[in-house]
Short mmCIF file of C-alpha atoms in Angstrom, two decimals:
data_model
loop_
_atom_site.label_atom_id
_atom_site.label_comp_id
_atom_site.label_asym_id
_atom_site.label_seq_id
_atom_site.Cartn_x
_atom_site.Cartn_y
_atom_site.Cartn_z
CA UNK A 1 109.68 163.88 66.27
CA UNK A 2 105.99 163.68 65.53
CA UNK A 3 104.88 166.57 66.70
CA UNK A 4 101.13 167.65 67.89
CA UNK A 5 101.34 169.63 64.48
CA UNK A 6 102.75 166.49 62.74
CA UNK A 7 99.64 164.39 64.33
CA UNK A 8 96.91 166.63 63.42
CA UNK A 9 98.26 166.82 59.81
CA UNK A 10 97.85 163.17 60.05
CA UNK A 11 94.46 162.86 61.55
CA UNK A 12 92.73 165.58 59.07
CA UNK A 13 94.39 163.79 55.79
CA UNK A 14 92.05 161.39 54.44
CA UNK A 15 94.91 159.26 52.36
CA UNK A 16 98.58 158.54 53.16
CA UNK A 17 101.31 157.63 50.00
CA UNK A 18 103.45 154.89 51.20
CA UNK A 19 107.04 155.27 49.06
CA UNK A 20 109.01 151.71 49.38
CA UNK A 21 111.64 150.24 47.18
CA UNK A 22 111.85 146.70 45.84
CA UNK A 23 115.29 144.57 45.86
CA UNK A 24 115.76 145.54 42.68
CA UNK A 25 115.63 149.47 43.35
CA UNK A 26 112.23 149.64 41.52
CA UNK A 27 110.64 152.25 43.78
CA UNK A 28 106.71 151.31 44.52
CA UNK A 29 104.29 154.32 45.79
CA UNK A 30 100.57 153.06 46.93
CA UNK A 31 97.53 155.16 48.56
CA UNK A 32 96.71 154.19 52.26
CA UNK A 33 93.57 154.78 53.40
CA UNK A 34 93.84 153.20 57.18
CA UNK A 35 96.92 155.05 58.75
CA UNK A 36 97.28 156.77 62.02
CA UNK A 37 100.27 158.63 63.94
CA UNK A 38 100.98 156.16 66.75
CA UNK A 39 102.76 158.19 69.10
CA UNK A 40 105.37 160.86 68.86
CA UNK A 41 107.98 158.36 66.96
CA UNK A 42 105.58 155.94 64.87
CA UNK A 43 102.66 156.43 62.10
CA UNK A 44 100.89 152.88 61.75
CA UNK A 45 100.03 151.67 58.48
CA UNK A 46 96.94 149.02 57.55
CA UNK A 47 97.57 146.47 55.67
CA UNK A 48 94.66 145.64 53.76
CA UNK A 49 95.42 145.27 50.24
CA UNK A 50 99.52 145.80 49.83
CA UNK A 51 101.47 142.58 49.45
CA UNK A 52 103.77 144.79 47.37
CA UNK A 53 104.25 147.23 49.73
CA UNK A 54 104.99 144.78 52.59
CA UNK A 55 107.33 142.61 50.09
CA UNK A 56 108.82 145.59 49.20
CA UNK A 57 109.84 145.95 53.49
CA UNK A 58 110.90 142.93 54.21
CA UNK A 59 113.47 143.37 51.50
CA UNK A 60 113.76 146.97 52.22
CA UNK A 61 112.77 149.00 55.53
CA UNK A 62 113.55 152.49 53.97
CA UNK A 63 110.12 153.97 53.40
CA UNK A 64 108.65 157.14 52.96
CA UNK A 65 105.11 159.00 53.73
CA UNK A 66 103.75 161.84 52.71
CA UNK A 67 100.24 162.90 53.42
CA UNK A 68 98.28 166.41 53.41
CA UNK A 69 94.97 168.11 54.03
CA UNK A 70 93.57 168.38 50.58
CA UNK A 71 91.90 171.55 51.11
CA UNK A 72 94.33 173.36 53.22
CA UNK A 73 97.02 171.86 50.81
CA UNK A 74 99.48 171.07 53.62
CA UNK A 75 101.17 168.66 55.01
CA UNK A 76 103.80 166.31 55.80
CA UNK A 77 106.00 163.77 54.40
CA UNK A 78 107.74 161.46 57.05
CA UNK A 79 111.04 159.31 56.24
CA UNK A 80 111.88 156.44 58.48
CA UNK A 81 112.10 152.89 58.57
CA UNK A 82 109.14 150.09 58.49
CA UNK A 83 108.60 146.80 60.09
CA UNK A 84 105.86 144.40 59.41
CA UNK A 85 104.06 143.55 62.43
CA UNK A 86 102.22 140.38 61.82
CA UNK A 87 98.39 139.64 63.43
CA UNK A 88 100.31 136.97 64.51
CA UNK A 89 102.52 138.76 66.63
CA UNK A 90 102.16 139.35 70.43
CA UNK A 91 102.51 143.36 69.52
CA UNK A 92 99.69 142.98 66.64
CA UNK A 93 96.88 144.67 69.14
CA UNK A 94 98.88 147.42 70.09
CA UNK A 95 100.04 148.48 67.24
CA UNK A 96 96.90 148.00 65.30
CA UNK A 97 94.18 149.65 67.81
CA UNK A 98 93.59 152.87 66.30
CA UNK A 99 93.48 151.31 62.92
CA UNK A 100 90.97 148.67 63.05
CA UNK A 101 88.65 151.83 65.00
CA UNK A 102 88.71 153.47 61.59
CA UNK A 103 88.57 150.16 59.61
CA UNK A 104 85.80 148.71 61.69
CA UNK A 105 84.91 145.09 60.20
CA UNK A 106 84.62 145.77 57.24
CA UNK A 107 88.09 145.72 55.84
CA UNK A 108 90.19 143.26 57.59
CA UNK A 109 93.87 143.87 58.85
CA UNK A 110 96.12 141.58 57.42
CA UNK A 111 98.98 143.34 59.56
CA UNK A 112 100.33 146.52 60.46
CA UNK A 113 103.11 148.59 59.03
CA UNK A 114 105.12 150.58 61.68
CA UNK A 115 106.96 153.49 60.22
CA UNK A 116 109.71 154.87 62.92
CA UNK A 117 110.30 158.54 61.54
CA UNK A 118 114.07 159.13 61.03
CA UNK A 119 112.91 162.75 58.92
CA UNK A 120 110.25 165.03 58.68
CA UNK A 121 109.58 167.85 56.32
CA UNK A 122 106.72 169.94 55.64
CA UNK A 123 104.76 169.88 52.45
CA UNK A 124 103.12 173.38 51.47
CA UNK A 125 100.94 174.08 48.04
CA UNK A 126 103.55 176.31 45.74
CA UNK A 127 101.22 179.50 46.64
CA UNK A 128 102.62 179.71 50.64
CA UNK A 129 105.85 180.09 48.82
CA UNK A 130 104.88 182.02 46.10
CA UNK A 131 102.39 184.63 47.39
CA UNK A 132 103.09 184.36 51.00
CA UNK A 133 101.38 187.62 51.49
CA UNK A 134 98.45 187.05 50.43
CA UNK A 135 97.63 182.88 50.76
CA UNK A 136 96.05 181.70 53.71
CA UNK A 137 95.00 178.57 54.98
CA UNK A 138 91.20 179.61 54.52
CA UNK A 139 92.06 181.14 50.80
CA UNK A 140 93.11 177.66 50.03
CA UNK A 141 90.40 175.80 51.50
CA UNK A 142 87.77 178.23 49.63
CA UNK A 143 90.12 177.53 46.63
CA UNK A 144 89.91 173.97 46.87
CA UNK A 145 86.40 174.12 47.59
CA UNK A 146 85.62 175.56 44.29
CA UNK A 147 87.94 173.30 42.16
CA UNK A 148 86.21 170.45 43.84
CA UNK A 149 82.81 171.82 43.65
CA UNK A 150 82.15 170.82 47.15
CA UNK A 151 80.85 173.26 49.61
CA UNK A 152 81.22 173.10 53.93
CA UNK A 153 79.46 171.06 56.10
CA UNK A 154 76.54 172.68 57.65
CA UNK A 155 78.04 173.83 61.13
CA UNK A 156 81.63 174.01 59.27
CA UNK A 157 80.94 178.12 57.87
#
């Protein structure tokens, strides 16, 4: 379900949005930094800093996440279920490998949130749809470029 497409996305998006809902129905949406696509069925999630969020699963497994290259403006947002895997847990390394590579030590992993995707749809800026003939992937980056008043990394021209 995750396809190579699916885990580039992933991999070139610096933030993930993490969609859960309480008991309550309250729905809760929080910025992950530390996230990774696992393998072809599971994204991992860090928990650093999200008792809500995990709260929130335990009550709750329906989750969504969305995340997208902010200067291609594309992406993906991923529906599926979510299970709080403990540091406790025999499965805590496994899980949590690729994350603690990007978290190093310096932001500890309380536990890992594994998201098994059940959905996938793409997310495109309104300009693919709109003026499919004439937006491309570099006319957004260049776009985004100058909104952000950033330029390329030597090497990336």
């Amino acid at each position: 379900m995750l396809s190579s497409e699916v885990q580039n996305s992933a991999a070139h998006s610096v933030l993930c949005w993490l969609a859960t809902v309480d008991g309550n129905g309250q729905p809760n949406v929080s910025p992950k930094e530390i996230f990774a696509a696992f393998d072809s069925e599971h994204l991992v999630i860090a928990n650093i800093a999200s008792p809500t969020s995990v709260r929130n699963i335990e009550v709750n497994p329906l989750v969504c996440v969305s995340f997208i290259d902010v200067f291609v403006q594309k992406g993906f947002k991923v529906a599926g279920t979510a299970r709080n895997v403990r540091r406790q847990d025999t499965e805590f390394s496994r899980w949590a490998a690729p994350l603690e590579a990007k978290a190093g030590p310096r932001f500890p992993i309380h536990s890992v949130l594994v998201v098994r995707a059940t959905a996938i749809d793409p997310i495109l800026a309104p300009s693919y749809r709109l003026y499919s003939t004439e937006t491309t992937e570099q006319s957004q980056v260049a776009s985004a470029m100058r909104a952000y008043g950033v330029q390329p990394a030597r090497g990336d021209a």
